[in-house]
Amino acid sequence: VVVAGRKEGSEAERRRRGGEQVESRMEVVEAPFVRVPFEALKRAAKERKYIIEEVEGVMGKLKKHASSAEARRAKEGEATTKDGGEAMDVDGSPAAAATASAEGSRGSGGEWESELDDLLGTLGGLKRKLGASTQSEGVQIGRCKARVEHLLSLGAYGSERALGWNKKRVKRLVVDYLLRQGYHRTALQAVEGDAALGPLVETEVFRGCQEIVDSLRSRSVGPALKFCRANASRLKRIKSKLEFKLRLREFLTLVQAGSMGEAVRYAQKHLGRWASVHQKELQAAMASLVYRPYLDSGGEGEGGRKGAAQERYGHLFAAAQWEELEKIFKRDFFALNCLAADAELALDLEAGLSALKTPMSSSAQRSKEDPLSVEALGKLAATLPFAKHSKSKLVCWHTREVMAEPRVLPNGMVYSAAACELLAKEGKIQCPRTGDVFELGELKKLFPV
Amino acid sequence: GVSVSEELKQSFLDMHLVVRELQSHNLMPALEWVKKQEKARQGGAGARNSSLEFKLHSMQFIKLLTSEGCKPALAYARQNLSAFAGSHMLEIRQLMGCLLYHNNISRSPYKELLSETHWEGIQQDFMRECCNVMGQACESPLLVASAAGALAIPTLAKFAMVMGKKQADWTQMDHLPVEIELGHAFTFYSIFACPISRDQASPDDPPMMLPCGHVLSKQSLTKLNKSNTKPFKCPYCPSEQKFGDCKLIMF
């Protein structure tokens, strides 16, 4: 299944690469889009591998029982061994095998029976897990396929078709952004309205994320710790500080509440193993144990100590620390799920607004077609760099077409020859911008190169 | 927080309702909208609207012809298309030709008039006209901005890769470090880049025209003039020019 999934992915990539040079640039833009379900698929496939290994282990044990039962039966001279041996084959009937060997070993006592019953139970459980794993794999494959098809349906990628190409993408980008910011209900409404959108956005993944973020907002670290335990090995691989920070936060909450004894016990139980890795932070937190009482109002004589305590340890108890935790959690969560750290929409807009930004966008002559003339977008673009142009791109003010043969009026205004023809009336021409009237003969040819 | 006026929301809602009707091949709401615009614009330059109105009327004509027959279609044409005789005679002739084939247009030389692309086209045209009237951009600004971004990102990513981590934060720069070709659909203003200095024109450095017709930026012109006391030579054609003869131009 993994091979099939990989083949699909690489074939699509090959198809894409087979296009022009410009088409391969689409990968830079869209790579994370296909990767997310693909990575999820890889994980599901690995899980399946583990389950199969467990099943094999159980089958091995059953075989041992069966062979020992055989030996006993051979000794006792009964003829049911054949059935027991055949039923040893995988897939089909572990239950039959179990009952056969149970029969065979009936003679030798109940303890075999109970062990076999246990193994039977394990097998049943594994079968269920396998079923669930296959189902989730199916879902992920479906999503991979939908996304690859979506990308192919977008068509050629290039500046001539940019607007059409992007129309299909924009909806998905907006929903993705909504999910990231936590506007779950709106995002769901959008997905319900458009069936094709479902497999293209990570509603489930973000729902899980949002639940934990909500719990952190209500100052509870429980769900977040659960997440850490469930993904311990992967978090370790990305060198995540999340669990340490969560434990530290709980410890500091206890200190803040004033229950010093409990705090110390908590620290002994949970913070000990991080001592070597995060020593400085741990030391600061421990010191806060001592200084905590000074942070309360009151204690006139301790004025100096309070100041020092506040300076050095006050920030540990600030509300901003919880927001920090949220950020750290989100970052690690996204990393684990191969999601980009920022919303794709934000990146696109940043790059796009900058590439479109000209000094005229904020002037009085701005065109309503220019996205930067929209107040909200203009604000976003305020700190972005201007676009760089090393070649002239001239557009006739009157016809809004590419300037073909520029003509200049005596007042300095320039229009294309086609525009001049349109504006000409009875041998005279009136400048649309200033209103001055000139003779047609006063037009001069211009060569801006 | 971004606030959008209720009026604007309502105008867009109305527009979408009409478009939905157009999708189910109902032209009446669109025609009503056009009539309303005509009334509001009484006496003004009605020319801009006429091609949309004409298209709507001609599609209605075809629709009547295929569904109800010659007489109603002809009556409709007499009533509505005669006003466009001056500007759209060619198309009107084609529509009249259709009358001959009213029973099986799909096998006539005019079968193209029945195609679905016309319906999609009319929706686009209507939306553009509507947005124009509302003073809004014809294409969604979000769409345009993110399309530009999608084109720009590969170039910027390559720049970041080439420059390494230290200098790669282009968002803090004054000007983008690389040029990004977006194409005509994204050009809303004239941009003049002096061929000599390769700098973009700005209010401090506008384009100037020399008497020979060539254009340079003011700064390049000043530099050329400084080097000689005699009249300087245009860099393109070897004709001599005087500084005073150069004129400020606006594209």
XYZ file of C-alpha atoms in Angstrom:
700
model
C 0.000 0.000 0.000
C 2.876 2.327 0.855
C 4.454 1.509 -2.479
C 1.218 2.249 -4.301
C 0.877 5.567 -2.522
C 4.463 6.502 -3.239
C 4.051 5.541 -6.875
C 1.048 7.800 -7.194
C 2.916 10.688 -5.654
C 6.007 10.283 -7.798
C 4.009 9.764 -10.959
C 2.185 13.002 -10.377
C 5.500 14.671 -9.707
C 6.927 13.238 -12.879
C 3.933 14.461 -14.819
C 4.436 17.866 -13.349
C 8.159 17.879 -13.983
C 7.532 16.743 -17.532
C 5.998 20.137 -18.208
C 7.888 23.310 -18.863
C 10.504 24.743 -16.586
C 7.932 27.188 -15.297
C 5.584 24.374 -14.300
C 8.089 22.777 -11.992
C 8.053 25.971 -9.967
C 4.571 25.049 -8.873
C 6.110 22.397 -6.633
C 7.722 25.068 -4.523
C 4.359 26.625 -3.959
C 2.264 23.507 -3.504
C 4.605 20.907 -2.044
C 3.276 21.045 1.554
C -0.248 20.598 0.223
C 0.365 17.073 -0.989
C 2.834 16.140 1.713
C 0.480 16.308 4.663
C -1.806 13.370 3.856
C 1.167 11.543 2.382
C 3.051 11.692 5.667
C -0.102 10.637 7.508
C -0.342 7.712 5.120
C 3.250 6.712 5.857
C 2.522 6.766 9.566
C -0.602 4.653 9.159
C 1.371 2.162 7.083
C 4.030 1.923 9.797
C 1.386 1.328 12.405
C 0.004 -1.455 10.300
C 3.461 -2.989 10.116
C 3.690 -3.040 13.916
C 0.271 -4.611 14.232
C 1.200 -7.305 11.741
C 4.377 -7.983 13.690
C 2.341 -8.412 16.845
C -0.012 -10.763 15.059
C 2.930 -12.811 13.891
C 4.162 -12.971 17.463
C 0.845 -14.307 18.643
C 0.719 -16.823 15.815
C 4.170 -17.997 16.826
C 2.948 -18.672 20.352
C -0.064 -20.533 19.026
C 2.216 -22.663 16.896
C 4.258 -23.534 19.962
C 1.136 -24.625 21.779
C -0.042 -26.608 18.800
C 3.263 -28.407 18.385
C 3.459 -29.269 22.071
C -0.134 -30.468 21.876
C 0.844 -32.549 18.841
C 3.689 -34.092 20.703
C 1.375 -34.982 23.566
C -1.253 -36.390 21.254
C 1.347 -38.405 19.410
C 2.338 -39.804 22.737
C -1.263 -40.543 23.607
C -1.831 -41.775 20.058
C -4.844 -39.690 19.007
C -5.445 -38.833 15.329
C -6.707 -35.250 15.421
C -3.186 -33.717 14.945
C -3.722 -33.154 11.227
C -6.558 -30.673 11.807
C -4.574 -28.820 14.423
C -1.540 -28.513 12.129
C -3.481 -27.313 9.091
C -5.418 -24.707 10.979
C -2.076 -23.060 11.729
C -2.191 -20.961 8.533
C -2.456 -17.189 8.991
C -5.454 -15.005 8.008
C -8.276 -17.455 7.860
C -9.117 -18.945 11.164
C -7.042 -18.238 14.226
C -10.127 -19.227 16.152
C -10.179 -22.641 14.506
C -6.493 -23.122 15.223
C -7.044 -22.160 18.827
C -9.943 -24.572 19.254
C -8.024 -27.365 17.478
C -5.042 -26.999 19.740
C -7.383 -26.560 22.686
C -8.976 -29.861 21.807
C -5.608 -31.442 21.312
C -4.416 -30.264 24.650
C -7.559 -30.937 26.556
C -5.952 -33.884 27.900
C -3.104 -31.895 29.529
C -5.049 -29.491 31.666
C -6.797 -26.131 31.984
C -3.744 -23.821 32.149
C -3.145 -24.283 28.429
C -6.750 -23.378 27.864
C -6.590 -20.120 29.725
C -3.400 -19.098 27.942
C -4.997 -19.879 24.632
C -8.040 -17.873 25.554
C -5.764 -14.919 26.278
C -4.048 -15.285 22.940
C -7.431 -15.487 21.258
C -8.461 -12.266 22.919
C -5.242 -10.573 21.785
C -5.773 -11.729 18.242
C -9.301 -10.381 18.236
C -8.053 -7.026 19.435
C -5.312 -6.939 16.826
C -7.796 -7.770 14.118
C -9.874 -4.787 15.149
C -6.802 -2.524 15.200
C -5.814 -3.766 11.791
C -9.249 -2.976 10.482
C -9.068 0.548 11.869
C -5.588 1.035 10.468
C -6.650 -0.112 7.014
C -9.559 2.261 7.140
C -7.413 5.256 8.068
C -4.959 4.321 5.334
C -7.832 4.275 2.892
C -8.873 7.740 4.000
C -5.360 9.122 3.612
C -4.961 7.579 0.178
C -8.242 9.157 -0.807
C -7.006 12.536 0.333
C -3.663 12.174 -1.445
C -5.478 11.264 -4.612
C -7.939 14.139 -4.320
C -5.124 16.615 -3.843
C -3.034 15.366 -6.721
C -6.087 15.490 -8.952
C -6.854 18.981 -7.748
C -3.351 20.144 -8.601
C -3.535 18.560 -12.033
C -6.911 20.149 -12.649
C -5.480 23.569 -11.904
C -3.812 23.348 -15.261
C -0.720 25.057 -16.512
C 1.004 27.432 -14.137
C 2.349 30.620 -15.604
C 1.779 34.342 -15.663
C -0.747 34.317 -18.515
C -3.102 31.963 -16.737
C -2.309 33.088 -13.235
C -5.741 34.426 -12.346
C -7.683 31.411 -13.604
C -5.206 29.034 -11.981
C -5.516 30.770 -8.693
C -9.314 30.962 -8.612
C -9.567 27.312 -7.657
C -6.873 27.644 -5.032
C -8.069 30.705 -3.208
C -11.058 29.107 -1.533
C -8.874 26.376 -0.116
C -6.317 28.886 1.117
C -8.979 30.906 2.896
C -10.455 27.865 4.640
C -6.988 26.709 5.672
C -6.354 30.137 7.183
C -9.658 30.084 9.067
C -8.792 26.691 10.532
C -5.396 27.874 11.666
C -6.818 30.924 13.399
C -9.381 28.806 15.202
C -12.529 29.848 13.305
C -13.658 26.278 13.142
C -17.370 26.758 12.620
C -16.962 29.139 9.695
C -14.480 26.794 8.101
C -16.878 23.873 8.471
C -19.665 25.892 6.900
C -17.461 26.600 3.918
C -16.532 22.940 3.578
C -20.135 21.828 3.797
C -21.054 24.251 1.032
C -18.490 22.820 -1.351
C -18.007 19.065 -1.439
C -14.765 19.159 -3.372
C -13.141 21.233 -0.655
C -13.313 18.567 2.058
C -10.254 16.446 1.275
C -8.221 19.524 0.455
C -8.144 20.996 3.944
C -7.118 19.508 7.271
C -10.301 19.950 9.277
C -9.671 16.974 11.553
C -6.077 17.817 12.273
C -6.900 21.386 13.184
C -9.830 20.344 15.314
C -7.483 18.300 17.461
C -5.104 21.220 17.616
C -7.855 23.644 18.590
C -9.058 21.429 21.440
C -5.643 21.461 23.036
C -5.185 25.176 22.443
C -8.527 25.834 24.133
C -7.450 23.770 27.111
C -4.211 25.750 27.386
C -6.219 28.950 27.239
C -8.216 27.787 30.216
C -4.911 27.176 32.007
C -5.090 23.413 31.953
C -2.138 21.360 30.765
C -3.798 17.943 30.837
C -4.691 17.439 27.152
C -1.385 18.914 26.060
C 0.514 16.447 28.263
C -1.551 13.638 26.787
C -0.500 14.773 23.360
C 3.126 14.769 24.446
C 2.933 11.246 25.796
C 1.207 9.967 22.656
C 3.900 11.405 20.423
C 6.911 11.170 22.695
C 9.376 9.633 20.265
C 8.531 11.996 17.392
C 8.683 15.047 19.642
C 12.080 13.910 20.830
C 13.270 13.651 17.257
C 12.440 17.278 16.607
C 14.020 18.250 19.936
C 10.813 19.629 21.307
C 10.799 21.474 24.619
C 7.070 21.183 24.928
C 6.796 18.608 27.682
C 9.417 20.316 29.782
C 7.690 23.656 29.422
C 4.341 22.155 30.329
C 5.695 20.517 33.464
C 7.492 23.708 34.394
C 4.290 25.660 33.954
C 2.432 23.298 36.273
C 5.192 23.600 38.832
C 5.115 27.383 38.659
C 1.348 27.392 38.972
C 1.713 25.443 42.208
C 4.351 27.885 43.415
C 2.149 30.811 42.518
C -0.725 29.313 44.467
C 1.574 29.111 47.437
C 1.575 25.349 47.957
C 5.325 25.040 48.228
C 5.415 21.523 49.543
C 3.322 20.189 46.714
C 5.406 22.131 44.254
C 8.600 20.577 45.511
C 7.123 17.090 45.354
C 5.910 17.764 41.813
C 9.345 18.952 40.832
C 10.977 15.869 42.283
C 8.605 13.625 40.396
C 8.484 15.289 37.008
C 11.199 17.847 36.522
C 14.143 15.782 37.599
C 14.952 14.209 34.270
C 15.241 17.526 32.465
C 17.884 18.770 34.871
C 20.804 18.269 32.539
C 19.137 19.549 29.400
C 17.461 22.706 30.655
C 19.499 23.540 33.658
C 19.341 27.329 33.557
C 15.594 27.490 33.250
C 15.153 24.928 35.965
C 17.410 26.855 38.275
C 15.468 30.056 37.714
C 12.223 28.251 38.444
C 13.594 26.730 41.608
C 14.834 30.080 42.784
C 11.341 31.420 42.367
C 10.351 29.067 45.178
C 12.368 31.201 47.499
C 11.412 34.555 46.098
C 7.750 33.856 45.635
C 6.631 35.223 48.996
C 8.375 38.503 48.203
C 6.361 39.000 45.094
C 3.203 39.564 47.074
C 2.262 43.058 48.040
C 3.064 43.815 51.636
C 6.381 43.461 53.440
C 7.539 47.055 53.735
C 10.989 46.302 55.015
C 11.543 43.882 52.233
C 11.178 46.653 49.665
C 14.589 46.054 48.153
C 14.153 42.322 47.973
C 10.758 42.677 46.390
C 12.158 44.854 43.660
C 14.881 42.344 42.869
C 12.468 39.444 43.004
C 10.025 41.178 40.713
C 12.724 41.997 38.256
C 14.177 38.574 37.996
C 11.292 36.242 38.604
C 8.142 38.233 38.061
C 7.956 37.348 34.417
C 7.763 33.651 35.232
C 4.283 34.131 36.580
C 2.989 36.466 33.928
C -0.023 35.593 31.814
C 2.129 35.968 28.715
C 3.811 32.684 29.612
C 0.648 30.789 28.762
C 0.582 32.443 25.353
C 4.188 31.348 24.904
C 3.131 27.801 25.697
C 0.388 28.029 23.103
C 2.883 29.157 20.502
C 5.338 26.401 21.342
C 2.609 23.798 21.224
C 1.283 25.013 17.878
C 4.740 25.062 16.399
C 5.529 21.513 17.474
C 2.096 20.264 16.479
C 2.476 21.668 12.993
C 5.977 20.255 12.702
C 4.743 16.791 13.624
C 1.989 16.892 11.038
C 4.200 18.352 8.318
C 2.105 21.497 8.234
C 3.771 24.742 7.310
C 4.386 27.082 10.224
C 2.462 29.932 8.600
C -0.734 29.902 6.647
C -0.141 29.580 2.924
C -2.511 32.491 2.368
C -0.369 34.767 4.495
C 2.763 33.864 2.557
C 1.038 34.328 -0.782
C -0.368 37.698 0.187
C 2.937 38.915 1.566
C 4.793 37.996 -1.595
C 2.003 39.129 -3.893
C 1.330 42.506 -2.296
C 5.017 43.257 -2.303
C 5.375 42.285 -5.936
C 2.445 44.575 -6.774
C 3.464 47.505 -4.612
C 4.338 50.700 -6.398
C 4.562 54.261 -5.077
C 1.388 55.020 -7.006
C -0.619 52.511 -5.000
C -0.991 54.959 -2.163
C -1.309 58.095 -4.254
C -4.401 59.876 -5.436
C -4.137 58.367 -8.917
C -4.456 54.816 -7.728
C -6.395 52.444 -9.902
C -9.313 50.602 -8.366
C -8.031 47.405 -9.963
C -4.893 47.561 -7.854
C -5.420 45.291 -4.829
C -3.432 47.700 -2.699
C -6.110 50.330 -3.161
C -8.379 48.259 -0.926
C -7.899 49.749 2.518
C -7.338 46.502 4.358
C -4.785 45.192 1.887
C -3.067 48.553 1.713
C -2.572 48.428 5.469
C -1.099 44.947 5.264
C 1.293 46.093 2.588
C 2.426 49.217 4.427
C 5.622 47.642 5.755
C 6.412 45.546 2.706
C 9.124 46.409 0.196
C 8.288 47.997 -3.146
C 8.435 45.910 -6.264
C 11.555 46.156 -8.359
C 11.297 46.890 -12.051
C 14.300 47.229 -14.281
C 12.263 47.485 -17.496
C 9.558 49.939 -18.398
C 6.015 48.668 -18.502
C 3.882 51.351 -20.041
C 0.115 51.352 -19.971
C -1.958 53.949 -21.769
C -3.955 55.940 -19.216
C -6.962 56.189 -21.459
C -7.383 52.726 -22.937
C -5.669 50.785 -20.140
C -3.947 48.733 -22.800
C -0.260 48.115 -23.186
C 1.209 51.254 -24.708
C 1.854 50.505 -28.341
C 2.831 53.756 -30.064
C 3.096 56.521 -27.542
C 2.199 60.064 -28.529
C 2.903 63.049 -26.342
C 0.688 66.120 -26.149
C 2.207 69.578 -25.715
C 1.213 69.525 -22.053
C 3.399 66.480 -21.422
C 0.650 63.878 -21.182
C 1.294 60.637 -23.068
C -1.300 58.408 -24.719
C -1.149 55.559 -27.184
C -1.832 56.211 -30.866
C -5.035 54.189 -30.636
C -6.251 56.346 -27.748
C -5.475 59.500 -29.708
C -7.605 58.215 -32.570
C -10.476 57.573 -30.174
C -10.148 61.007 -28.603
C -9.805 62.923 -31.849
C -12.758 65.102 -32.839
C -12.706 67.411 -35.873
C -8.958 67.620 -36.013
C -8.628 68.499 -32.337
C -7.886 66.396 -29.308
C -8.765 67.030 -25.683
C -6.533 65.659 -22.986
C -8.697 63.439 -20.717
C -6.657 64.347 -17.652
C -6.253 68.112 -17.895
C -8.985 69.105 -20.339
C -6.648 71.177 -22.525
C -7.429 71.098 -26.222
C -4.738 70.752 -28.850
C -4.504 70.364 -32.618
C -3.911 66.841 -33.849
C -0.831 68.091 -35.604
C 0.763 68.987 -32.279
C 1.160 65.348 -31.328
C 4.703 64.066 -31.329
C 6.000 60.539 -31.464
C 7.733 59.242 -28.382
C 10.392 56.564 -28.043
C 10.716 55.463 -24.440
C 12.530 52.363 -25.708
C -10.936 44.537 12.544
C -12.055 45.126 9.026
C -15.496 46.602 8.536
C -17.556 46.241 5.405
C -20.566 48.461 4.873
C -23.966 46.784 4.795
C -24.678 48.585 1.552
C -21.708 46.994 -0.130
C -22.609 43.563 1.181
C -26.131 43.981 -0.115
C -24.947 45.061 -3.569
C -22.755 41.997 -3.793
C -25.568 39.750 -2.588
C -27.855 41.171 -5.249
C -25.193 40.613 -7.863
C -24.782 36.989 -6.866
C -28.515 36.402 -6.961
C -28.658 37.637 -10.542
C -25.655 35.499 -11.484
C -27.329 32.433 -10.019
C -30.370 33.134 -12.167
C -28.097 33.450 -15.176
C -26.643 30.057 -14.354
C -30.091 28.551 -14.704
C -30.467 30.402 -17.989
C -32.847 33.024 -16.690
C -31.995 36.394 -18.175
C -34.816 38.469 -16.707
C -33.146 39.701 -13.484
C -30.055 40.727 -15.435
C -32.169 42.644 -17.942
C -33.993 44.385 -15.122
C -30.675 45.392 -13.562
C -29.505 46.870 -16.845
C -32.742 48.849 -17.233
C -32.314 50.196 -13.695
C -28.790 51.332 -14.539
C -30.022 53.051 -17.691
C -32.595 54.991 -15.716
C -30.038 56.015 -13.113
C -27.662 57.086 -15.807
C -30.323 59.035 -17.790
C -28.685 61.239 -20.348
C -25.151 60.229 -19.477
C -22.803 58.236 -21.685
C -24.809 55.061 -22.200
C -22.296 53.668 -24.651
C -20.333 51.625 -22.121
C -23.263 49.545 -21.104
C -24.581 48.768 -24.535
C -22.542 45.693 -25.333
C -23.714 43.916 -22.186
C -27.317 44.926 -22.823
C -27.089 43.838 -26.435
C -25.652 40.468 -25.475
C -28.424 39.921 -22.969
C -31.075 40.807 -25.523
C -29.575 38.598 -28.227
C -29.369 35.629 -25.864
C -32.968 36.172 -24.871
C -33.848 36.258 -28.554
C -32.180 32.894 -29.159
C -33.855 31.472 -26.110
C -37.286 32.574 -27.282
C -36.563 31.268 -30.760
C -35.668 27.794 -29.549
C -38.420 27.533 -26.971
C -41.404 29.449 -28.312
C -40.837 29.896 -32.020
C -40.504 32.584 -34.652
C -43.277 35.036 -33.872
C -42.481 35.759 -30.200
C -38.771 35.942 -30.987
C -39.363 38.376 -33.842
C -41.609 40.523 -31.692
C -38.947 40.618 -29.007
C -36.313 41.555 -31.536
C -38.410 44.384 -32.975
C -38.942 45.728 -29.503
C -35.436 45.498 -28.095
C -32.809 45.050 -30.769
C -33.716 47.939 -33.045
C -32.055 50.408 -30.693
C -28.723 48.715 -31.397
C -28.998 48.822 -35.155
C -26.286 51.434 -35.360
C -23.644 49.704 -33.312
C -24.265 45.982 -33.683
C -25.635 45.528 -37.209
C -23.420 42.554 -37.981
C -24.629 40.568 -34.992
C -28.248 41.513 -35.638
C -27.928 40.166 -39.175
C -26.681 36.860 -37.802
C -29.575 36.656 -35.387
C -32.030 37.282 -38.196
C -30.375 34.518 -40.164
C -31.170 32.206 -37.282
C -34.859 32.785 -37.898
C -34.561 30.707 -41.040
C -33.294 27.742 -39.120
C -35.572 28.110 -36.138
C -36.432 24.452 -36.154
C -32.934 23.047 -35.983
C -30.399 25.682 -35.174
C -28.056 23.005 -33.923
C -27.500 21.876 -37.491
C -27.296 25.320 -39.009
C -24.213 27.467 -39.558
C -25.336 29.359 -36.442
C -25.086 26.463 -34.032
C -22.229 28.202 -32.243
C -24.768 30.663 -30.845
C -26.251 27.920 -28.730
C -23.060 26.920 -26.980
C -22.714 26.970 -23.229
C -19.703 29.279 -23.367
C -22.023 32.183 -24.068
C -23.765 31.620 -20.766
C -20.488 31.513 -18.868
C -19.325 34.575 -20.763
C -22.432 36.554 -19.951
C -22.037 35.805 -16.243
C -18.474 37.117 -16.315
C -19.488 40.199 -18.283
C -22.339 40.925 -15.932
C -20.140 40.626 -12.848
C -17.556 42.953 -14.353
C -20.141 45.555 -15.224
C -21.709 45.297 -11.796
C -18.393 45.729 -10.031
C -17.578 48.653 -12.268
C -20.798 50.389 -11.346
C -20.166 49.701 -7.659
C -16.714 51.238 -7.916
C -15.089 47.936 -7.025
C -12.308 46.146 -8.839
C -13.431 43.726 -11.528
C -11.408 40.863 -10.132
C -11.421 40.071 -6.444
C -8.419 41.865 -4.903
C -7.679 38.854 -2.741
C -7.541 36.682 -5.833
C -5.231 39.072 -7.660
C -2.927 39.516 -4.682
C -2.609 35.814 -3.927
C -2.174 34.983 -7.628
C 0.675 37.480 -7.745
C 2.089 35.836 -4.644
C 1.924 32.378 -6.146
C 3.953 33.690 -9.070
C 6.400 35.522 -6.859
C 7.134 32.824 -4.292
C 9.366 30.536 -6.376
C 11.606 33.468 -7.291
C 11.791 34.686 -3.711
C 12.418 31.160 -2.425
C 15.276 30.785 -4.866
C 16.683 34.095 -3.709
C 16.517 32.983 -0.093
C 18.267 29.743 -0.976
C 21.025 31.494 -2.893
C 21.620 34.258 -0.355
C 21.754 32.023 2.677
C 20.152 32.692 6.037
C 21.756 36.033 6.857
C 20.425 38.213 4.116
C 17.323 36.317 3.203
C 14.706 38.378 5.039
C 13.367 40.300 2.086
C 10.388 41.637 4.019
C 12.571 44.163 5.796
C 14.007 45.681 2.674
C 13.027 48.904 1.026
C 12.730 47.419 -2.446
C 12.454 43.799 -3.424
C 15.903 42.412 -4.166
C 14.799 40.529 -7.278
C 12.593 41.466 -10.151
C 9.392 39.471 -10.504
C 7.732 39.298 -13.891
C 4.011 39.142 -13.363
C 2.616 39.801 -16.776
C 0.092 42.213 -18.206
C -2.830 41.121 -16.049
C -1.029 42.538 -13.014
C 0.060 45.843 -14.528
C -2.190 48.591 -13.283
C 0.116 51.560 -13.706
C 2.725 52.711 -16.111
C 6.148 52.017 -14.768
C 9.005 53.810 -16.366
C 12.507 52.549 -15.763
C 15.215 54.756 -17.173
C 17.275 52.722 -19.625
C 20.446 54.447 -18.455
C 20.210 54.283 -14.693
C 17.763 51.363 -14.488
C 15.967 53.208 -11.696
C 12.219 53.492 -11.510
C 10.631 56.863 -12.001
C 9.387 58.599 -8.884
C 8.000 62.066 -8.071
C 11.598 63.206 -7.442
C 12.892 61.610 -10.591
C 10.263 61.854 -13.314
C 10.695 60.863 -16.966
C 11.793 63.643 -19.300
C 11.456 63.776 -23.037
C 14.236 65.092 -25.217
C 13.347 67.019 -28.379
C 14.401 64.015 -30.472
C 11.635 61.932 -28.837
C 13.735 59.749 -26.544
C 12.959 59.492 -22.847
C 15.311 59.526 -19.866
C 14.889 60.039 -16.167
C 15.561 63.527 -14.843
C 18.589 62.404 -12.840
C 20.260 60.742 -15.808
C 19.589 63.849 -17.843
C 21.108 66.107 -15.209
C 24.193 63.903 -15.049
C 24.670 64.026 -18.803
C 24.344 67.771 -18.794
C 26.845 68.254 -15.993
C 29.736 66.574 -17.764
C 29.896 69.011 -20.711
C 29.222 72.698 -20.853
C 28.255 72.324 -24.500
C 24.897 70.947 -25.502
C 24.999 67.212 -24.775
C 24.224 64.337 -27.082
C 21.240 62.061 -26.767
C 22.487 58.564 -25.876
C 20.296 56.980 -28.546
C 20.396 59.110 -31.596
C 23.556 61.134 -31.996
C 21.696 64.434 -32.284
C 22.663 67.309 -30.054
C 20.169 68.567 -27.515
C 19.829 71.478 -25.187
C 18.836 70.909 -21.607
C 16.166 73.582 -21.665
C 14.303 71.879 -24.498
C 13.567 68.795 -22.470
C 10.053 68.387 -21.229
C 8.521 66.649 -18.260
C 6.112 63.962 -19.347
C 3.519 61.828 -17.622
C 2.512 58.391 -18.853
